[in-house]
GROMACS .gro file of C-alpha atoms in nm:
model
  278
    1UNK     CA    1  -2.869   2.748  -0.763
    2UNK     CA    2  -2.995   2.481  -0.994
    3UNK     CA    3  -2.813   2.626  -1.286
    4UNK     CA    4  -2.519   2.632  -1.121
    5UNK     CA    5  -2.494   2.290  -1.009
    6UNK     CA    6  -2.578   2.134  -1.309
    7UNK     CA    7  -2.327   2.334  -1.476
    8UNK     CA    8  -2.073   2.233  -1.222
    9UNK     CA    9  -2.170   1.872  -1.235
   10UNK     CA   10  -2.151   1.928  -1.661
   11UNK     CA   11  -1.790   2.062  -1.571
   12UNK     CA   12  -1.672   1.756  -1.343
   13UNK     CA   13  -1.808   1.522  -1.618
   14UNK     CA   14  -1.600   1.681  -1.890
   15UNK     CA   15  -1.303   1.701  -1.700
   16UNK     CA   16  -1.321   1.350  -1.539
   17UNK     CA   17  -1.381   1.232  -1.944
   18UNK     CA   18  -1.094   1.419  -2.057
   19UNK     CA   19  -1.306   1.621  -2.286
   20UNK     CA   20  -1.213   1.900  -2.538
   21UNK     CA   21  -1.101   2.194  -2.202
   22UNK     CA   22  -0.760   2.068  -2.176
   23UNK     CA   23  -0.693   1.962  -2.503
   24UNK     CA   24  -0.764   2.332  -2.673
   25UNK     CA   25  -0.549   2.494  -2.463
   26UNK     CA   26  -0.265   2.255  -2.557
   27UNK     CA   27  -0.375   2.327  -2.949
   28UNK     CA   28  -0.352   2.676  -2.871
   29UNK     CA   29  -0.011   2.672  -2.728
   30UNK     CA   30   0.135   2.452  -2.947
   31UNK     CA   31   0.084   2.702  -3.268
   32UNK     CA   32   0.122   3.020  -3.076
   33UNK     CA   33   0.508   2.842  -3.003
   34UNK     CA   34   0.553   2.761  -3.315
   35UNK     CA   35   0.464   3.087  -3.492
   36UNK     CA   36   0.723   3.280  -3.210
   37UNK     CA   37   0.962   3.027  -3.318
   38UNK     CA   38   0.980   3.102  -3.720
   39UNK     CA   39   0.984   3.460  -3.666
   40UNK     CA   40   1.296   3.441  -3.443
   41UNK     CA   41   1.449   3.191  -3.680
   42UNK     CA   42   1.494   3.409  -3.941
   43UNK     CA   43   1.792   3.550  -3.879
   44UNK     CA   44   2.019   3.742  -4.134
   45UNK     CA   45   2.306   3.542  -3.977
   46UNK     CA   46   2.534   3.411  -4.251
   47UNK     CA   47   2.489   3.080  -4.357
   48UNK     CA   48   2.681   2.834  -4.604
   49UNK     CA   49   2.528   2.492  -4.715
   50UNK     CA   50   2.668   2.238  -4.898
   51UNK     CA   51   2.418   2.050  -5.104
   52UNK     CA   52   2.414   1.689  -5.255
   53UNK     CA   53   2.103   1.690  -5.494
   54UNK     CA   54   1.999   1.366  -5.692
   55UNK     CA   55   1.753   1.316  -5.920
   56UNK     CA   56   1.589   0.995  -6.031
   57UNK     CA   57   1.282   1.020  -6.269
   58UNK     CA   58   1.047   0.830  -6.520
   59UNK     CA   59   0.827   0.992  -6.796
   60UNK     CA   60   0.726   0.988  -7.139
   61UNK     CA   61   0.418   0.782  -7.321
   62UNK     CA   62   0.302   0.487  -7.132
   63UNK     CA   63   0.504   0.246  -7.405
   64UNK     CA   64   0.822   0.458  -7.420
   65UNK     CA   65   0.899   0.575  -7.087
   66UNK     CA   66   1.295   0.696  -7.077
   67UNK     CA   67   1.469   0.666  -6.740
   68UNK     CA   68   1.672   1.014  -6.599
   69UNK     CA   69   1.944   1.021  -6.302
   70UNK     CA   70   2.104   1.275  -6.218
   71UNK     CA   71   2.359   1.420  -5.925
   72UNK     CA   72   2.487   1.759  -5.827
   73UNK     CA   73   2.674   1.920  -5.608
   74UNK     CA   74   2.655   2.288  -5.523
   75UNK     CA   75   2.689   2.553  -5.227
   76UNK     CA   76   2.441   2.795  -5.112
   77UNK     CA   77   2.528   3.077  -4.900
   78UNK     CA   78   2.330   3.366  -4.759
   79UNK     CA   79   2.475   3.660  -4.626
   80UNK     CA   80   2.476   4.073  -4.638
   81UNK     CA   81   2.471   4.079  -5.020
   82UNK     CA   82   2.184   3.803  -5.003
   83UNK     CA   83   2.185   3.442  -5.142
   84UNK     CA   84   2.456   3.312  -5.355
   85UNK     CA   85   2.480   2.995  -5.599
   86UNK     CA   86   2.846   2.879  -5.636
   87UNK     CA   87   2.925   2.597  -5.834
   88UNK     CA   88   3.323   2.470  -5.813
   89UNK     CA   89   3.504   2.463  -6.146
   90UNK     CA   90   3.507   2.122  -6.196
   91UNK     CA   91   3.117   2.098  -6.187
   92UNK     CA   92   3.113   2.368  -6.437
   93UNK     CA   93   3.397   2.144  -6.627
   94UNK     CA   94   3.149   1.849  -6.636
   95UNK     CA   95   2.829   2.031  -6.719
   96UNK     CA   96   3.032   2.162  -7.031
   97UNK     CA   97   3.154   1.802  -7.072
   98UNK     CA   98   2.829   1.655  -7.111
   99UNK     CA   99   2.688   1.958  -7.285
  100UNK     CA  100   2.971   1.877  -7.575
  101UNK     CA  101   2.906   1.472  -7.553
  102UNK     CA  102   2.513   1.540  -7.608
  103UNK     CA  103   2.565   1.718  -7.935
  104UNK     CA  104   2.759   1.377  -8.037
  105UNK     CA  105   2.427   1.179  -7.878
  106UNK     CA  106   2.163   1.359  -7.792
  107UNK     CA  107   2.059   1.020  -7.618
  108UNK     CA  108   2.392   1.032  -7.394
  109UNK     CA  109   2.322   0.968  -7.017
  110UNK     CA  110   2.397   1.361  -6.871
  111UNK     CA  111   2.379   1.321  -6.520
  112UNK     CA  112   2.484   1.637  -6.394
  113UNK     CA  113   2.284   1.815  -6.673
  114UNK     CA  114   1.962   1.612  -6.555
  115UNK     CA  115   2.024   1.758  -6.208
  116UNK     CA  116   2.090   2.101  -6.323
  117UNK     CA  117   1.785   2.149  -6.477
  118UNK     CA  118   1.543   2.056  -6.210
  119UNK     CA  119   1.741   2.188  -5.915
  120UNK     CA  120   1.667   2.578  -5.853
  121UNK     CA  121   1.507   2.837  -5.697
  122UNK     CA  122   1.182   2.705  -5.554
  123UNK     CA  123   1.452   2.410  -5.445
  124UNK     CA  124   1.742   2.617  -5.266
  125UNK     CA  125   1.464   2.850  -5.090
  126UNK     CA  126   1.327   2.542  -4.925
  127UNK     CA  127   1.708   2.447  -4.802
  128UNK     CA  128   1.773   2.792  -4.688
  129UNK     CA  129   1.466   2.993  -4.620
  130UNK     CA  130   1.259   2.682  -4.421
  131UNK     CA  131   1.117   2.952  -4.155
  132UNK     CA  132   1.012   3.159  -4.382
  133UNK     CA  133   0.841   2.890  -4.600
  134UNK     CA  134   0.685   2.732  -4.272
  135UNK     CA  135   0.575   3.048  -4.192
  136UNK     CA  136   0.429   3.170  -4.553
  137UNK     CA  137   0.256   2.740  -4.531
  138UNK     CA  138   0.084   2.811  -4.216
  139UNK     CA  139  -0.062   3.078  -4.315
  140UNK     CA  140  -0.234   2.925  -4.595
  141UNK     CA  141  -0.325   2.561  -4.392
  142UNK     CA  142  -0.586   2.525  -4.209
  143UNK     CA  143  -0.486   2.400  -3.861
  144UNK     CA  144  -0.629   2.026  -3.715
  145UNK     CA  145  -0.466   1.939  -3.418
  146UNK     CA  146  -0.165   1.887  -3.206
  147UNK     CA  147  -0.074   1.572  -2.984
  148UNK     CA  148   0.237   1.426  -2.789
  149UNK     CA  149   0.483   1.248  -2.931
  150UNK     CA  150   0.856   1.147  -2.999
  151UNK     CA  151   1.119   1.230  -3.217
  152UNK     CA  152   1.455   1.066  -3.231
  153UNK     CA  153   1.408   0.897  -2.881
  154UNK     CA  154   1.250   1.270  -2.745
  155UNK     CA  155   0.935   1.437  -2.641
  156UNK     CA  156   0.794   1.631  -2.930
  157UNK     CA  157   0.469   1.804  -3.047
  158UNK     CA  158   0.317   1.695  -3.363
  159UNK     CA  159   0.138   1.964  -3.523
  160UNK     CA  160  -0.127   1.830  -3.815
  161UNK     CA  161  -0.252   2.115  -4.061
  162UNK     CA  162  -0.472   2.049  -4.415
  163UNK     CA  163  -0.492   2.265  -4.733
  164UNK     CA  164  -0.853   2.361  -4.817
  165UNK     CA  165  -0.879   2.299  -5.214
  166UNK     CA  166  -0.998   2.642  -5.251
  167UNK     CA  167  -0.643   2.740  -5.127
  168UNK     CA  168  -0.481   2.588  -5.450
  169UNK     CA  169  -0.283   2.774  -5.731
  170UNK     CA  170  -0.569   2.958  -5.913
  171UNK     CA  171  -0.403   2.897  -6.247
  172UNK     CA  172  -0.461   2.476  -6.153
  173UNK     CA  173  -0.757   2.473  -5.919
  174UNK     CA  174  -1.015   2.495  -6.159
  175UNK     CA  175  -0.921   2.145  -6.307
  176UNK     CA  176  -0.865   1.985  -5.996
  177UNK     CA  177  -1.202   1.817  -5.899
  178UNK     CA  178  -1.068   1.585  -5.564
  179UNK     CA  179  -0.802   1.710  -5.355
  180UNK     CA  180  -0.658   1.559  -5.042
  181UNK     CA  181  -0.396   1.704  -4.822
  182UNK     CA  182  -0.216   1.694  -4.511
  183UNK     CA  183   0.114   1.848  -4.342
  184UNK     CA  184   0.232   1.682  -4.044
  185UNK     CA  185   0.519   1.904  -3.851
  186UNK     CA  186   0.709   1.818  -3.550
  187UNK     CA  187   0.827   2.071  -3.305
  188UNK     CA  188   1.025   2.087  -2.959
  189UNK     CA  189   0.888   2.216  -2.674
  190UNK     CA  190   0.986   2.568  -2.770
  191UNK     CA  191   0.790   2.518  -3.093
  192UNK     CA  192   1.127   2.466  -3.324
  193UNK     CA  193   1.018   2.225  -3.626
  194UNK     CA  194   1.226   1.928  -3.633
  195UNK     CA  195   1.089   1.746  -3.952
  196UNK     CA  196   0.755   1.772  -4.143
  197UNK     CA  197   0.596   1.584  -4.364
  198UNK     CA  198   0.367   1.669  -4.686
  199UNK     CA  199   0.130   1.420  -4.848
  200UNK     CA  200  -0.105   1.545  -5.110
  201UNK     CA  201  -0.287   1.380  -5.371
  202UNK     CA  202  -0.634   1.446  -5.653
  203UNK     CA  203  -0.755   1.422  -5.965
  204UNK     CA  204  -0.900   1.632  -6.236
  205UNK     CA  205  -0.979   1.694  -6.574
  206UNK     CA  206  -0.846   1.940  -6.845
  207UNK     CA  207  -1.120   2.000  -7.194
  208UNK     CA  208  -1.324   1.776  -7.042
  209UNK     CA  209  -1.171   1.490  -7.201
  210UNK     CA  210  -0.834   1.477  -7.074
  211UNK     CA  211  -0.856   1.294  -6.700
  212UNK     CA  212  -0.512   1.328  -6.474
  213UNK     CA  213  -0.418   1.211  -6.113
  214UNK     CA  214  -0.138   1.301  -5.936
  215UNK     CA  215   0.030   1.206  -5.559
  216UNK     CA  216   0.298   1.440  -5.410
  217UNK     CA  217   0.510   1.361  -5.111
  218UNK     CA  218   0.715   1.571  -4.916
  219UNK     CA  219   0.969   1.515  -4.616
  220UNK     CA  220   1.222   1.723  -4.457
  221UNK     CA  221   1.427   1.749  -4.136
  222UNK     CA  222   1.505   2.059  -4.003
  223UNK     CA  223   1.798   2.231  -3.761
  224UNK     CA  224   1.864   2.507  -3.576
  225UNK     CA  225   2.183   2.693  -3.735
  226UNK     CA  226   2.248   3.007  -3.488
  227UNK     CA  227   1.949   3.196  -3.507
  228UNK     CA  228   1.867   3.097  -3.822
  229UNK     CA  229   1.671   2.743  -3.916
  230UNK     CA  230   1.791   2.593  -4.210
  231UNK     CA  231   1.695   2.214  -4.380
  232UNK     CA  232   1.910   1.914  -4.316
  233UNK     CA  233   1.721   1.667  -4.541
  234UNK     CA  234   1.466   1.738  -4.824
  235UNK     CA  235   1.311   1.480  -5.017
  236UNK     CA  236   1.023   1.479  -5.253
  237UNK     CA  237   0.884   1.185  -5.451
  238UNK     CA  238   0.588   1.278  -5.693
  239UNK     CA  239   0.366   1.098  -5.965
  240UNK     CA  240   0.120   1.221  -6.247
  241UNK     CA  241  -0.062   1.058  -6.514
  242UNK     CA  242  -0.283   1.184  -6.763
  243UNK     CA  243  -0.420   1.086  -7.136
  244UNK     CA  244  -0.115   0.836  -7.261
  245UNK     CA  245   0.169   0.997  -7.041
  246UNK     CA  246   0.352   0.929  -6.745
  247UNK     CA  247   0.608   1.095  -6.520
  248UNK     CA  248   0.749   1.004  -6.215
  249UNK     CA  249   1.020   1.206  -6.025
  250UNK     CA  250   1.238   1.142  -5.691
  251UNK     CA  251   1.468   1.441  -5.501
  252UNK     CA  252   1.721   1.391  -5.264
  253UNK     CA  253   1.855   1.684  -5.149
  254UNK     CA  254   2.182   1.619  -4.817
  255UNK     CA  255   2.284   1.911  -4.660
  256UNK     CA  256   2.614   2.006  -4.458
  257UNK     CA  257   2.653   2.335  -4.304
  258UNK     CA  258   2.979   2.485  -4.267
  259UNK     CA  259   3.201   2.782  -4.169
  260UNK     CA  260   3.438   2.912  -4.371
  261UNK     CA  261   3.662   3.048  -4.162
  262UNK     CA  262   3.679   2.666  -3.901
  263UNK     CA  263   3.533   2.400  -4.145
  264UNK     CA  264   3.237   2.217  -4.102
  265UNK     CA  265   3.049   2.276  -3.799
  266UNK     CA  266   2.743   2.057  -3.804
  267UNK     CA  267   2.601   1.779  -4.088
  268UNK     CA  268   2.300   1.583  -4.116
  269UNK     CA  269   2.265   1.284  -4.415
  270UNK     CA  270   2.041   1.092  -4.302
  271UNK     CA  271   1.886   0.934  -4.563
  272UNK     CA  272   1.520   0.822  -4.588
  273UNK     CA  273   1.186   0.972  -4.428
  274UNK     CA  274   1.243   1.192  -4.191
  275UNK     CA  275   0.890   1.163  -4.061
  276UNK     CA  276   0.955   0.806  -3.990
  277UNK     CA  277   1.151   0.882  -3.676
  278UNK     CA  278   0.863   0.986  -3.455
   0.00000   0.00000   0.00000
């Protein structure tokens, strides 16, 4: 009987404190949602995105850094046959336009071509595949915690998730000696994201003698398309330096989704962080 009311008393504290019961149960829920969520947003449904992507970067030797811009426009589309690339004829036009001017000047500014270059794959998945991606993430995060908050004016769970360094690319973790990371993701009530945000930043060293640093930023806003999620808003700022060189890069990417066959149907641009709404 002793036992039992000092475990009861132990109970009444922890409750009337507020203390870990409640709040795991909430934690629990709150990834359970989510992880029912990205499997039923995965839909084969077809899809069509039209895609703004700019480019602004930095690099080169500390002395001689050279300046690139660079803006393209492109559609994705997913459907029975998979995921398409189209580019219109006049962006092909200017790509070959620029490709002729740089054999004049190889020091010509080549927007389009700057863009071309950087945006692909491992870009368009990210637009068109997000549940998938979130998914795949997860899997590798370790999850911290989940508390209220808002999101554009509404009730919304943040979700807060790390990256153990042992996680990393095997082919770079062995020179990476600090490693910080975090993923923040907000989802509604039914555990749909609405935006995340990536922050992730360390240092290393490559032959011993070569020290490097780099910070990496990610920030996206999501929406539901159908049964599909797709990504309204991507953009990614990063920064390395190592020995004498520098490089500095900035991604943009404004999405529009539309229907063929009635036009556009929904559009989100945005611009800025979308983790800056909550």
């Amino acid at each position: 009987m002793v036992r039992l009311g000092l475990l009861c008393t132990l109970a009444r504290m922890l409750l009337g404190a507020g203390l870990l019961i409640t709040p795991v149960l909430a934690l629990a829920d709150g990834l359970s949602d989510l992880r029912t969520a990205l499997k039923q947003l995965q839909s084969g449904d077809p899809v069509a995105l039209d895609v703004e992507f700019k480019l602004f970067g930095r690099s080169g030797e500390n002395h001689e850094l050279v300046d690139r811009e660079g803006l393209l426009r492109l559609r994705l589309e997913d459907g029975e046959q998979g995921m398409r690339v189209v580019y219109a004829p006049d962006t092909i036009a200017l790509l070959h336009r620029e490709e002729l001017a740089k054999v004049a000047d190889e020091n010509v500014k080549n927007s389009a071509l700057n863009a071309v270059g950087q945006f692909d794959y491992w870009e368009w998945r990210e637009l068109i595949y997000p549940a998938a991606q979130l998914e795949l993430a997860i899997a590798s995060y370790r999850f911290v915690d989940e508390k209220s908050d808002v999101f554009e004016g509404k009730p919304a769970r943040l979700l807060t998730f790390s990256l153990p360094q042992e996680k990393i690319d095997k082919s770079f973790r062995k020179y990476v000696k600090k490693y910080n990371h975090k993923f923040k993701l907000w989802v509604n009530d039914k555990g749909v994201p609405l935006a995340s945000q990536l922050t992730e930043k360390g240092s290393g060293r490559i032959f011993l003698v070569v020290g490097f640093t780099f910070k990496n930023t990610v920030a996206m806003r999501y929406q539901q398309q159908g049964n599909r999620l797709i990504s309204v808003h991507r953009e990614v700022q990063d920064a390395s330096s190592g020995a004498t060189m520098q490089s500095q890069r900035h991604f943009i990417s404004r999405v529009t989704a539309v229907d063929n066959s009635i036009g556009v149907v929904s559009s989100a641009n945005k611009a800025g962080n979308p983790a800056s709404s909550p």
